[in-house]
PDB file of C-alpha atoms in Angstrom:
ATOM      1  CA  MET Y 275     -14.512  51.859  12.502  1.00 33.00           C
ATOM      2  CA  ILE Y 276     -12.971  48.442  13.091  1.00 36.00           C
ATOM      3  CA  GLU Y 277     -16.410  46.845  12.926  1.00 37.00           C
ATOM      4  CA  THR Y 278     -17.039  48.610   9.578  1.00 34.00           C
ATOM      5  CA  ALA Y 279     -13.807  47.182   8.193  1.00 41.00           C
ATOM      6  CA  VAL Y 280     -14.878  43.696   9.247  1.00 38.00           C
ATOM      7  CA  ARG Y 281     -18.314  44.024   7.643  1.00 38.00           C
ATOM      8  CA  THR Y 282     -16.827  44.810   4.248  1.00 40.00           C
ATOM      9  CA  THR Y 283     -15.368  41.293   4.117  1.00 56.00           C
ATOM     10  CA  ARG Y 284     -18.527  39.391   5.045  1.00 58.00           C
ATOM     11  CA  LEU Y 285     -19.640  37.022   2.298  1.00 56.00           C
ATOM     12  CA  VAL Y 286     -22.988  35.730   3.505  1.00 47.00           C
ATOM     13  CA  SER Y 287     -24.989  38.118   1.318  1.00 43.00           C
ATOM     14  CA  ARG Y 288     -22.973  37.378  -1.804  1.00 47.00           C
ATOM     15  CA  PRO Y 289     -24.931  35.090  -4.168  1.00 42.00           C
ATOM     16  CA  ARG Y 290     -23.129  31.886  -5.099  1.00 51.00           C
ATOM     17  CA  PRO Y 291     -24.487  29.260  -7.490  1.00 48.00           C
ATOM     18  CA  VAL Y 292     -25.249  25.908  -5.909  1.00 58.00           C
ATOM     19  CA  LEU Y 293     -22.966  23.165  -7.191  1.00 78.00           C
ATOM     20  CA  GLY Y 294     -24.325  19.749  -7.976  1.00 88.00           C
ATOM     21  CA  ALA Y 295     -22.644  16.633  -6.614  1.00 94.00           C
ATOM     22  CA  LEU Y 296     -19.116  16.476  -8.001  1.00 98.00           C
ATOM     23  CA  LYS Y 297     -16.360  13.897  -8.082  1.00 98.00           C
ATOM     24  CA  VAL Y 298     -13.473  15.364  -6.106  1.00 99.00           C
ATOM     25  CA  THR Y 299     -10.040  14.013  -5.244  1.00 99.00           C
ATOM     26  CA  VAL Y 300      -8.427  15.573  -2.176  1.00 99.00           C
ATOM     27  CA  LEU Y 301      -4.644  15.216  -2.261  1.00 99.00           C
ATOM     28  CA  SER Y 302      -2.768  15.202   1.047  1.00 98.00           C
ATOM     29  CA  GLY Y 303       0.303  13.790   2.761  1.00 97.00           C
ATOM     30  CA  GLY Y 304       3.342  14.154   0.562  1.00 95.00           C
ATOM     31  CA  PRO Y 305       7.066  13.972   1.362  1.00 95.00           C
ATOM     32  CA  SER Y 306       7.637  17.284   3.144  1.00 92.00           C
ATOM     33  CA  ALA Y 307       8.346  18.050   6.789  1.00 88.00           C
ATOM     34  CA  GLU Y 308       4.713  19.215   6.985  1.00 90.00           C
ATOM     35  CA  ARG Y 309       3.335  15.784   6.093  1.00 94.00           C
ATOM     36  CA  GLU Y 310       1.387  15.245   9.328  1.00 93.00           C
ATOM     37  CA  VAL Y 311      -0.224  18.682   9.074  1.00 92.00           C
ATOM     38  CA  SER Y 312      -1.117  17.946   5.454  1.00 96.00           C
ATOM     39  CA  LEU Y 313      -2.771  14.649   6.356  1.00 97.00           C
ATOM     40  CA  GLY Y 314      -4.902  16.487   8.910  1.00 96.00           C
ATOM     41  CA  SER Y 315      -5.852  19.140   6.361  1.00 97.00           C
ATOM     42  CA  GLY Y 316      -6.792  16.475   3.840  1.00 98.00           C
ATOM     43  CA  ARG Y 317      -9.048  14.627   6.266  1.00 98.00           C
ATOM     44  CA  ALA Y 318     -10.805  17.843   7.263  1.00 98.00           C
ATOM     45  CA  VAL Y 319     -11.324  19.000   3.669  1.00 99.00           C
ATOM     46  CA  ALA Y 320     -12.629  15.592   2.595  1.00 99.00           C
ATOM     47  CA  ALA Y 321     -15.126  15.515   5.462  1.00 98.00           C
ATOM     48  CA  ALA Y 322     -16.261  19.069   4.721  1.00 97.00           C
ATOM     49  CA  LEU Y 323     -16.824  18.374   1.025  1.00 98.00           C
ATOM     50  CA  ARG Y 324     -18.662  15.130   1.759  1.00 98.00           C
ATOM     51  CA  SER Y 325     -20.973  17.092   4.039  1.00 97.00           C
ATOM     52  CA  MET Y 326     -21.882  19.167   0.972  1.00 97.00           C
ATOM     53  CA  GLY Y 327     -22.875  16.042  -0.962  1.00 97.00           C
ATOM     54  CA  HIS Y 328     -19.766  15.525  -3.093  1.00 98.00           C
ATOM     55  CA  ASP Y 329     -18.213  12.164  -3.992  1.00 98.00           C
ATOM     56  CA  VAL Y 330     -14.773  12.559  -2.424  1.00 98.00           C
ATOM     57  CA  GLU Y 331     -11.685  10.375  -2.559  1.00 98.00           C
ATOM     58  CA  LEU Y 332      -8.911  11.213  -0.100  1.00 99.00           C
ATOM     59  CA  ALA Y 333      -5.477  10.259  -1.415  1.00 98.00           C
ATOM     60  CA  ASP Y 334      -1.980  10.303   0.059  1.00 97.00           C
ATOM     61  CA  ILE Y 335       0.214  11.327  -2.856  1.00 98.00           C
ATOM     62  CA  GLY Y 336       3.938  11.730  -3.429  1.00 96.00           C
ATOM     63  CA  PRO Y 337       6.414  12.003  -6.315  1.00 97.00           C
ATOM     64  CA  ALA Y 338       6.851   8.212  -6.418  1.00 95.00           C
ATOM     65  CA  ASP Y 339       3.132   7.395  -6.595  1.00 96.00           C
ATOM     66  CA  LEU Y 340       0.831   9.529  -8.724  1.00 98.00           C
ATOM     67  CA  SER Y 341      -1.830   6.844  -9.198  1.00 97.00           C
ATOM     68  CA  ALA Y 342      -4.418   8.984  -7.396  1.00 97.00           C
ATOM     69  CA  LEU Y 343      -4.436  11.232 -10.454  1.00 98.00           C
ATOM     70  CA  ASP Y 344      -5.742   8.432 -12.684  1.00 97.00           C
ATOM     71  CA  ARG Y 345      -9.274   8.565 -11.222  1.00 96.00           C
ATOM     72  CA  PRO Y 346     -11.619  10.591 -13.458  1.00 97.00           C
ATOM     73  CA  VAL Y 347     -12.833  13.561 -11.409  1.00 98.00           C
ATOM     74  CA  ASP Y 348     -14.359  16.988 -11.866  1.00 98.00           C
ATOM     75  CA  VAL Y 349     -11.809  18.803  -9.724  1.00 99.00           C
ATOM     76  CA  ILE Y 350      -8.771  18.172  -7.522  1.00 99.00           C
ATOM     77  CA  PHE Y 351      -8.348  19.849  -4.144  1.00 99.00           C
ATOM     78  CA  ILE Y 352      -4.684  20.089  -3.098  1.00 99.00           C
ATOM     79  CA  ALA Y 353      -4.162  19.941   0.666  1.00 98.00           C
ATOM     80  CA  LEU Y 354      -0.413  19.320   0.642  1.00 97.00           C
ATOM     81  CA  HIS Y 355       1.867  21.746   2.456  1.00 95.00           C
ATOM     82  CA  GLY Y 356       5.541  22.380   1.795  1.00 93.00           C
ATOM     83  CA  THR Y 357       7.862  20.689  -0.687  1.00 94.00           C
ATOM     84  CA  PHE Y 358       6.231  19.013  -3.714  1.00 97.00           C
ATOM     85  CA  GLY Y 359       2.677  20.035  -2.871  1.00 97.00           C
ATOM     86  CA  GLU Y 360       3.028  23.776  -2.378  1.00 96.00           C
ATOM     87  CA  ASP Y 361       6.113  24.733  -4.380  1.00 96.00           C
ATOM     88  CA  GLY Y 362       4.709  24.234  -7.874  1.00 98.00           C
ATOM     89  CA  GLN Y 363       5.893  20.676  -8.529  1.00 98.00           C
ATOM     90  CA  LEU Y 364       2.505  18.996  -8.098  1.00 99.00           C
ATOM     91  CA  GLN Y 365       0.732  21.880  -9.809  1.00 99.00           C
ATOM     92  CA  ARG Y 366       3.006  21.475 -12.836  1.00 99.00           C
ATOM     93  CA  ILE Y 367       2.136  17.773 -13.054  1.00 99.00           C
ATOM     94  CA  LEU Y 368      -1.587  18.554 -12.913  1.00 99.00           C
ATOM     95  CA  GLU Y 369      -1.226  21.263 -15.559  1.00 99.00           C
ATOM     96  CA  LYS Y 370       0.598  18.897 -17.927  1.00 99.00           C
ATOM     97  CA  ARG Y 371      -2.228  16.369 -17.503  1.00 98.00           C
ATOM     98  CA  GLY Y 372      -4.858  19.018 -18.148  1.00 98.00           C
ATOM     99  CA  LEU Y 373      -6.528  18.455 -14.773  1.00 98.00           C
ATOM    100  CA  THR Y 374      -8.622  21.088 -13.016  1.00 99.00           C
ATOM    101  CA  PHE Y 375      -7.380  21.863  -9.517  1.00 99.00           C
ATOM    102  CA  CYS Y 376      -8.041  24.370  -6.767  1.00 99.00           C
ATOM    103  CA  GLY Y 377      -5.537  27.029  -5.850  1.00 99.00           C
ATOM    104  CA  SER Y 378      -2.604  28.792  -7.443  1.00 99.00           C
ATOM    105  CA  ASP Y 379      -0.887  27.580 -10.593  1.00 99.00           C
ATOM    106  CA  SER Y 380       2.661  26.232 -10.674  1.00 99.00           C
ATOM    107  CA  ALA Y 381       4.351  29.575 -11.345  1.00 99.00           C
ATOM    108  CA  ALA Y 382       2.610  31.445  -8.524  1.00 99.00           C
ATOM    109  CA  SER Y 383       3.160  28.532  -6.143  1.00 98.00           C
ATOM    110  CA  ALA Y 384       6.898  28.531  -6.858  1.00 98.00           C
ATOM    111  CA  ARG Y 385       7.129  32.303  -6.396  1.00 98.00           C
ATOM    112  CA  ALA Y 386       5.327  32.219  -3.058  1.00 98.00           C
ATOM    113  CA  MET Y 387       7.326  29.271  -1.712  1.00 96.00           C
ATOM    114  CA  ASP Y 388      10.670  31.007  -2.300  1.00 95.00           C
ATOM    115  CA  LYS Y 389      10.664  33.748   0.331  1.00 95.00           C
ATOM    116  CA  VAL Y 390      13.415  35.728  -1.411  1.00 95.00           C
ATOM    117  CA  VAL Y 391      11.613  35.734  -4.751  1.00 97.00           C
ATOM    118  CA  ALA Y 392       8.316  36.592  -3.049  1.00 98.00           C
ATOM    119  CA  LYS Y 393       9.878  39.598  -1.330  1.00 98.00           C
ATOM    120  CA  ARG Y 394      11.008  40.951  -4.703  1.00 98.00           C
ATOM    121  CA  TYR Y 395       7.438  40.795  -5.966  1.00 99.00           C
ATOM    122  CA  PHE Y 396       6.183  42.454  -2.781  1.00 99.00           C
ATOM    123  CA  ALA Y 397       8.658  45.306  -3.238  1.00 98.00           C
ATOM    124  CA  GLU Y 398       7.616  45.823  -6.865  1.00 98.00           C
ATOM    125  CA  ALA Y 399       3.962  45.979  -5.770  1.00 98.00           C
ATOM    126  CA  GLY Y 400       4.688  48.436  -2.947  1.00 98.00           C
ATOM    127  CA  VAL Y 401       3.924  45.904  -0.214  1.00 99.00           C
ATOM    128  CA  PRO Y 402       6.263  46.529   2.759  1.00 99.00           C
ATOM    129  CA  THR Y 403       8.305  43.552   3.920  1.00 99.00           C
ATOM    130  CA  PRO Y 404      11.169  43.219   6.420  1.00 98.00           C
ATOM    131  CA  ARG Y 405      14.716  43.868   5.206  1.00 98.00           C
ATOM    132  CA  CYS Y 406      16.442  40.574   4.429  1.00 97.00           C
ATOM    133  CA  ASP Y 407      19.511  38.902   2.984  1.00 97.00           C
ATOM    134  CA  VAL Y 408      20.377  35.430   1.722  1.00 97.00           C
ATOM    135  CA  VAL Y 409      23.048  33.628   3.726  1.00 98.00           C
ATOM    136  CA  ARG Y 410      25.458  31.158   2.163  1.00 97.00           C
ATOM    137  CA  ARG Y 411      28.406  29.509   3.858  1.00 97.00           C
ATOM    138  CA  SER Y 412      30.961  31.968   2.506  1.00 97.00           C
ATOM    139  CA  ARG Y 413      28.994  34.906   3.935  1.00 97.00           C
ATOM    140  CA  ILE Y 414      28.181  33.676   7.440  1.00 97.00           C
ATOM    141  CA  ARG Y 415      30.991  35.545   9.199  1.00 96.00           C
ATOM    142  CA  ASP Y 416      30.315  38.862   7.442  1.00 97.00           C
ATOM    143  CA  ILE Y 417      26.552  38.674   7.930  1.00 97.00           C
ATOM    144  CA  ALA Y 418      26.837  37.690  11.586  1.00 96.00           C
ATOM    145  CA  ALA Y 419      29.019  40.760  12.122  1.00 96.00           C
ATOM    146  CA  ALA Y 420      26.822  43.131  10.106  1.00 97.00           C
ATOM    147  CA  TRP Y 421      23.364  42.265  11.448  1.00 97.00           C
ATOM    148  CA  ARG Y 422      22.326  43.400  14.895  1.00 96.00           C
ATOM    149  CA  PRO Y 423      19.868  41.159  16.795  1.00 96.00           C
ATOM    150  CA  PRO Y 424      17.028  40.634  17.241  1.00 96.00           C
ATOM    151  CA  VAL Y 425      16.741  39.044  13.818  1.00 97.00           C
ATOM    152  CA  VAL Y 426      14.859  36.136  12.285  1.00 96.00           C
ATOM    153  CA  VAL Y 427      16.710  33.310  10.553  1.00 97.00           C
ATOM    154  CA  LYS Y 428      14.779  30.722   8.566  1.00 95.00           C
ATOM    155  CA  PRO Y 429      14.904  28.497   5.484  1.00 93.00           C
ATOM    156  CA  VAL Y 430      14.327  30.165   2.132  1.00 91.00           C
ATOM    157  CA  SER Y 431      11.609  27.641   1.217  1.00 86.00           C
ATOM    158  CA  GLN Y 432       9.830  26.011   4.138  1.00 75.00           C
ATOM    159  CA  GLY Y 433       6.445  26.272   5.823  1.00 64.00           C
ATOM    160  CA  SER Y 434       4.784  25.936   9.234  1.00 56.00           C
ATOM    161  CA  SER Y 435       7.660  28.003  10.693  1.00 71.00           C
ATOM    162  CA  ILE Y 436       9.839  24.879  10.633  1.00 82.00           C
ATOM    163  CA  ASP Y 437      13.458  25.775  11.544  1.00 87.00           C
ATOM    164  CA  CYS Y 438      12.481  29.421  11.976  1.00 91.00           C
ATOM    165  CA  HIS Y 439      14.288  31.126  14.877  1.00 93.00           C
ATOM    166  CA  VAL Y 440      14.254  34.534  16.522  1.00 94.00           C
ATOM    167  CA  VAL Y 441      17.851  35.268  17.510  1.00 96.00           C
ATOM    168  CA  GLY Y 442      18.206  37.754  20.332  1.00 92.00           C
ATOM    169  CA  GLN Y 443      21.922  37.508  21.094  1.00 90.00           C
ATOM    170  CA  GLY Y 444      24.823  38.213  18.768  1.00 87.00           C
ATOM    171  CA  CYS Y 445      26.769  35.240  20.108  1.00 89.00           C
ATOM    172  CA  GLU Y 446      23.977  32.924  18.935  1.00 94.00           C
ATOM    173  CA  LEU Y 447      23.618  34.297  15.421  1.00 97.00           C
ATOM    174  CA  ALA Y 448      26.565  32.604  13.715  1.00 96.00           C
ATOM    175  CA  LEU Y 449      25.611  29.279  15.315  1.00 96.00           C
ATOM    176  CA  ARG Y 450      22.042  29.451  13.987  1.00 96.00           C
ATOM    177  CA  LEU Y 451      23.240  30.480  10.541  1.00 98.00           C
ATOM    178  CA  HIS Y 452      25.647  27.548  10.409  1.00 97.00           C
ATOM    179  CA  GLU Y 453      22.867  25.156  11.482  1.00 96.00           C
ATOM    180  CA  LEU Y 454      20.508  26.254   8.715  1.00 97.00           C
ATOM    181  CA  VAL Y 455      23.170  26.475   6.016  1.00 97.00           C
ATOM    182  CA  ASP Y 456      24.363  22.975   6.942  1.00 97.00           C
ATOM    183  CA  LYS Y 457      20.800  21.671   6.605  1.00 94.00           C
ATOM    184  CA  TYR Y 458      19.510  23.640   3.604  1.00 94.00           C
ATOM    185  CA  GLY Y 459      22.571  24.995   1.788  1.00 96.00           C
ATOM    186  CA  SER Y 460      21.442  28.570   2.378  1.00 96.00           C
ATOM    187  CA  CYS Y 461      19.015  30.467   4.588  1.00 97.00           C
ATOM    188  CA  LEU Y 462      17.323  33.815   5.032  1.00 97.00           C
ATOM    189  CA  ILE Y 463      18.022  36.483   7.628  1.00 98.00           C
ATOM    190  CA  GLU Y 464      15.579  39.333   8.139  1.00 98.00           C
ATOM    191  CA  ASP Y 465      14.768  42.068  10.616  1.00 98.00           C
ATOM    192  CA  TYR Y 466      12.643  40.949  13.541  1.00 97.00           C
ATOM    193  CA  ILE Y 467       9.529  43.106  13.751  1.00 97.00           C
ATOM    194  CA  ASP Y 468       8.564  43.464  17.392  1.00 96.00           C
ATOM    195  CA  GLY Y 469       4.806  43.782  17.589  1.00 96.00           C
ATOM    196  CA  PRO Y 470       1.453  42.121  16.895  1.00 96.00           C
ATOM    197  CA  GLU Y 471       1.203  39.225  14.465  1.00 96.00           C
ATOM    198  CA  LEU Y 472      -1.689  39.330  11.990  1.00 98.00           C
ATOM    199  CA  THR Y 473      -2.937  37.079   9.247  1.00 98.00           C
ATOM    200  CA  VAL Y 474      -5.448  37.644   6.461  1.00 99.00           C
ATOM    201  CA  GLY Y 475      -7.170  34.973   4.417  1.00 99.00           C
ATOM    202  CA  ILE Y 476      -7.918  35.675   0.775  1.00 99.00           C
ATOM    203  CA  LEU Y 477     -10.916  34.038  -0.886  1.00 99.00           C
ATOM    204  CA  GLY Y 478     -11.413  34.771  -4.555  1.00 98.00           C
ATOM    205  CA  ASP Y 479     -10.771  38.475  -4.943  1.00 95.00           C
ATOM    206  CA  ARG Y 480     -11.600  39.533  -1.382  1.00 97.00           C
ATOM    207  CA  PRO Y 481      -9.730  39.644   1.913  1.00 99.00           C
ATOM    208  CA  LEU Y 482     -11.394  37.874   4.821  1.00 99.00           C
ATOM    209  CA  PRO Y 483     -11.481  39.493   8.283  1.00 98.00           C
ATOM    210  CA  VAL Y 484      -8.087  40.312   9.775  1.00 99.00           C
ATOM    211  CA  CYS Y 485      -7.047  37.976  12.593  1.00 98.00           C
ATOM    212  CA  GLU Y 486      -4.542  38.763  15.335  1.00 97.00           C
ATOM    213  CA  ILE Y 487      -2.519  35.834  16.657  1.00 95.00           C
ATOM    214  CA  ARG Y 488      -1.434  36.035  20.271  1.00 91.00           C
ATOM    215  CA  THR Y 489       1.029  33.522  21.659  1.00 80.00           C
ATOM    216  CA  PRO Y 490       3.241  33.529  24.757  1.00 71.00           C
ATOM    217  CA  ARG Y 491       6.050  32.289  22.530  1.00 65.00           C
ATOM    218  CA  ALA Y 492       8.493  34.612  20.728  1.00 62.00           C
ATOM    219  CA  PHE Y 493       6.469  34.244  17.540  1.00 59.00           C
ATOM    220  CA  TYR Y 494       3.863  32.014  15.898  1.00 61.00           C
ATOM    221  CA  ASP Y 495       6.152  29.001  15.521  1.00 58.00           C
ATOM    222  CA  TYR Y 496       5.330  25.333  14.850  1.00 58.00           C
ATOM    223  CA  GLN Y 497       4.517  24.657  18.510  1.00 56.00           C
ATOM    224  CA  ALA Y 498       2.257  27.710  18.750  1.00 51.00           C
ATOM    225  CA  LYS Y 499       0.414  26.596  15.615  1.00 55.00           C
ATOM    226  CA  TYR Y 500      -0.118  22.940  16.408  1.00 57.00           C
ATOM    227  CA  THR Y 501       0.629  22.012  20.033  1.00 55.00           C
ATOM    228  CA  ASP Y 502       0.310  25.061  22.313  1.00 56.00           C
ATOM    229  CA  ASP Y 503      -3.286  25.533  23.478  1.00 71.00           C
ATOM    230  CA  ARG Y 504      -2.429  28.993  24.815  1.00 75.00           C
ATOM    231  CA  THR Y 505      -2.428  30.497  21.315  1.00 80.00           C
ATOM    232  CA  GLN Y 506      -5.314  32.947  20.807  1.00 89.00           C
ATOM    233  CA  TYR Y 507      -6.975  34.012  17.545  1.00 92.00           C
ATOM    234  CA  LEU Y 508      -8.755  37.358  17.781  1.00 96.00           C
ATOM    235  CA  PHE Y 509     -11.023  39.072  15.280  1.00 96.00           C
ATOM    236  CA  GLU Y 510     -12.530  41.779  17.477  1.00 92.00           C
ATOM    237  CA  GLU Y 511     -10.255  42.800  20.318  1.00 89.00           C
ATOM    238  CA  ILE Y 512      -7.325  43.781  18.111  1.00 96.00           C
ATOM    239  CA  GLY Y 513      -5.346  46.573  19.709  1.00 92.00           C
ATOM    240  CA  LEU Y 514      -4.510  48.400  16.491  1.00 97.00           C
ATOM    241  CA  PRO Y 515      -6.044  51.423  14.739  1.00 97.00           C
ATOM    242  CA  ALA Y 516      -8.750  50.715  12.185  1.00 97.00           C
ATOM    243  CA  ALA Y 517      -6.637  52.398   9.504  1.00 97.00           C
ATOM    244  CA  CYS Y 518      -3.835  49.913  10.130  1.00 98.00           C
ATOM    245  CA  LEU Y 519      -6.204  46.940   9.829  1.00 98.00           C
ATOM    246  CA  GLU Y 520      -7.692  48.319   6.631  1.00 98.00           C
ATOM    247  CA  THR Y 521      -4.196  48.752   5.205  1.00 98.00           C
ATOM    248  CA  VAL Y 522      -3.270  45.185   6.115  1.00 99.00           C
ATOM    249  CA  ALA Y 523      -6.415  43.826   4.451  1.00 99.00           C
ATOM    250  CA  ALA Y 524      -5.851  45.819   1.256  1.00 98.00           C
ATOM    251  CA  GLN Y 525      -2.134  45.048   1.110  1.00 99.00           C
ATOM    252  CA  SER Y 526      -2.833  41.346   1.675  1.00 99.00           C
ATOM    253  CA  LEU Y 527      -4.860  41.289  -1.514  1.00 99.00           C
ATOM    254  CA  ALA Y 528      -2.065  43.239  -3.230  1.00 99.00           C
ATOM    255  CA  ALA Y 529       0.524  40.655  -2.120  1.00 99.00           C
ATOM    256  CA  HIS Y 530      -1.732  37.792  -3.278  1.00 99.00           C
ATOM    257  CA  ARG Y 531      -2.135  39.427  -6.673  1.00 99.00           C
ATOM    258  CA  ALA Y 532       1.540  40.392  -6.977  1.00 99.00           C
ATOM    259  CA  LEU Y 533       2.526  36.728  -6.865  1.00 99.00           C
ATOM    260  CA  GLY Y 534      -0.229  35.770  -9.293  1.00 99.00           C
ATOM    261  CA  CYS Y 535      -2.105  33.657  -6.746  1.00 99.00           C
ATOM    262  CA  ARG Y 536      -5.670  32.557  -7.346  1.00 98.00           C
ATOM    263  CA  ASP Y 537      -8.697  31.147  -5.488  1.00 99.00           C
ATOM    264  CA  PHE Y 538      -7.353  31.433  -1.935  1.00 99.00           C
ATOM    265  CA  SER Y 539      -4.284  32.090   0.193  1.00 99.00           C
ATOM    266  CA  ARG Y 540      -3.292  33.320   3.628  1.00 98.00           C
ATOM    267  CA  VAL Y 541      -1.044  36.345   4.081  1.00 99.00           C
ATOM    268  CA  ASP Y 542       1.025  36.714   7.259  1.00 97.00           C
ATOM    269  CA  TRP Y 543       2.080  40.017   8.822  1.00 98.00           C
ATOM    270  CA  ARG Y 544       3.836  41.593  11.770  1.00 97.00           C
ATOM    271  CA  VAL Y 545       3.177  45.169  12.859  1.00 98.00           C
ATOM    272  CA  ASP Y 546       5.875  47.366  14.390  1.00 98.00           C
ATOM    273  CA  ALA Y 547       4.572  48.142  17.888  1.00 97.00           C
ATOM    274  CA  ARG Y 548       6.241  51.571  17.890  1.00 97.00           C
ATOM    275  CA  THR Y 549       4.970  52.890  14.569  1.00 98.00           C
ATOM    276  CA  ASN Y 550       1.993  50.636  13.651  1.00 98.00           C
ATOM    277  CA  GLN Y 551       3.729  50.001  10.328  1.00 98.00           C
ATOM    278  CA  PRO Y 552       2.736  46.560   8.992  1.00 99.00           C
ATOM    279  CA  TYR Y 553       5.246  44.290   7.260  1.00 99.00           C
ATOM    280  CA  CYS Y 554       4.278  41.360   5.044  1.00 99.00           C
ATOM    281  CA  LEU Y 555       6.135  38.157   5.933  1.00 97.00           C
ATOM    282  CA  GLU Y 556       4.821  35.706   3.348  1.00 97.00           C
ATOM    283  CA  VAL Y 557       1.900  34.396   1.337  1.00 98.00           C
ATOM    284  CA  ASN Y 558       0.824  30.802   1.976  1.00 97.00           C
ATOM    285  CA  THR Y 559      -0.751  29.377  -1.170  1.00 98.00           C
ATOM    286  CA  ILE Y 560      -1.988  26.250   0.638  1.00 98.00           C
ATOM    287  CA  PRO Y 561      -2.625  27.236   4.250  1.00 96.00           C
ATOM    288  CA  GLY Y 562      -3.822  24.807   6.877  1.00 94.00           C
ATOM    289  CA  PHE Y 563      -7.314  23.392   6.377  1.00 95.00           C
ATOM    290  CA  THR Y 564      -8.099  21.727   9.678  1.00 87.00           C
ATOM    291  CA  ASP Y 565     -11.151  22.913  11.585  1.00 74.00           C
ATOM    292  CA  HIS Y 566      -8.874  24.965  13.859  1.00 80.00           C
ATOM    293  CA  SER Y 567      -6.761  26.488  11.060  1.00 91.00           C
ATOM    294  CA  LEU Y 568      -6.766  30.203  10.371  1.00 95.00           C
ATOM    295  CA  LEU Y 569      -8.371  30.285   6.917  1.00 97.00           C
ATOM    296  CA  PRO Y 570     -11.471  28.319   8.019  1.00 97.00           C
ATOM    297  CA  LYS Y 571     -11.696  30.511  11.127  1.00 96.00           C
ATOM    298  CA  ALA Y 572     -11.618  33.672   9.018  1.00 98.00           C
ATOM    299  CA  ALA Y 573     -14.151  32.246   6.572  1.00 98.00           C
ATOM    300  CA  ALA Y 574     -16.462  31.394   9.473  1.00 97.00           C
ATOM    301  CA  ARG Y 575     -16.114  34.969  10.675  1.00 97.00           C
ATOM    302  CA  ALA Y 576     -17.188  36.078   7.197  1.00 98.00           C
ATOM    303  CA  GLY Y 577     -20.239  33.804   7.286  1.00 97.00           C
ATOM    304  CA  LEU Y 578     -19.017  30.613   5.599  1.00 97.00           C
ATOM    305  CA  ASP Y 579     -18.815  27.324   7.460  1.00 97.00           C
ATOM    306  CA  PHE Y 580     -16.123  24.794   6.531  1.00 97.00           C
ATOM    307  CA  GLY Y 581     -18.253  23.006   3.952  1.00 97.00           C
ATOM    308  CA  GLU Y 582     -19.263  26.279   2.316  1.00 97.00           C
ATOM    309  CA  LEU Y 583     -15.622  27.385   2.228  1.00 98.00           C
ATOM    310  CA  GLY Y 584     -14.645  24.214   0.381  1.00 98.00           C
ATOM    311  CA  GLN Y 585     -17.624  24.625  -1.930  1.00 97.00           C
ATOM    312  CA  GLU Y 586     -16.623  28.197  -2.770  1.00 98.00           C
ATOM    313  CA  ILE Y 587     -13.024  27.194  -3.490  1.00 98.00           C
ATOM    314  CA  ILE Y 588     -14.248  24.465  -5.854  1.00 98.00           C
ATOM    315  CA  ARG Y 589     -16.588  26.938  -7.545  1.00 98.00           C
ATOM    316  CA  LEU Y 590     -13.683  29.323  -8.108  1.00 98.00           C
ATOM    317  CA  ALA Y 591     -11.588  26.557  -9.669  1.00 98.00           C
ATOM    318  CA  LEU Y 592     -14.387  25.411 -11.968  1.00 98.00           C
ATOM    319  CA  SER Y 593     -15.215  28.964 -13.052  1.00 96.00           C
ATOM    320  CA  ARG Y 594     -11.847  29.463 -14.777  1.00 90.00           C
TER     321      ARG Y 594
END
């Protein structure tokens, strides 16, 4: 049954028109805390698209220097993560200039980046998500008293699990809340879901194979993503019922659509180990694009190598 669910997301038999050589600008870098990850994604995407015969310029872009947008191109591939590149700001600039770019538009990007707003859209679409609340300075004492650990505290708008913490002791909760509110002005607190962590890539209008992430750390944090070689990514030996995996795949597409995303995304989940109930954590509109990132891994599982994945994303952008 699990193997059947995986086969439904394979793309190798799906006909795709061959693109001629295109002029492509890959945008990376940016001003966010995820800058180094973004630079790596940009290099990998540029290399993959060049392998498919495209004329690619790799540019490090930021709010103070938009000169990379002056080059006449057929399409722009955004590989920026976090603030400016993933929150709708860059997308809005490209839209105003009438430039064709891959990925979600400015409105969907802004919705997905704000975890509180995204959760509202999930709820309206019937996609389960952990209970949460927004924490501001005036509410820290009351929230610390009302919420029982374990809980997750994290920024409202941040990626790569930066400043995301699992708090297991009540005495630590107020301290963590103060730290994040001091840094960001507000933060998010939500129930910690104890169980497997899953992620699902979306390509076009189809979910890619479900991937389970196993890490010896409390959750899939920044270190687990980028520095800990003990992290495992499993597509076959997932210890969950087939019905649960099918639900996660279908609900991932529902979450993607609820936010108005397009072309591609990656949807992150945790599953309650006691009940097998999945909970959607967030939708990443510009997930990592290095050769070890989750979206390329899922695409490879579905029959697309890195170059073909980039080619398909460009095709989707040009088909609008």
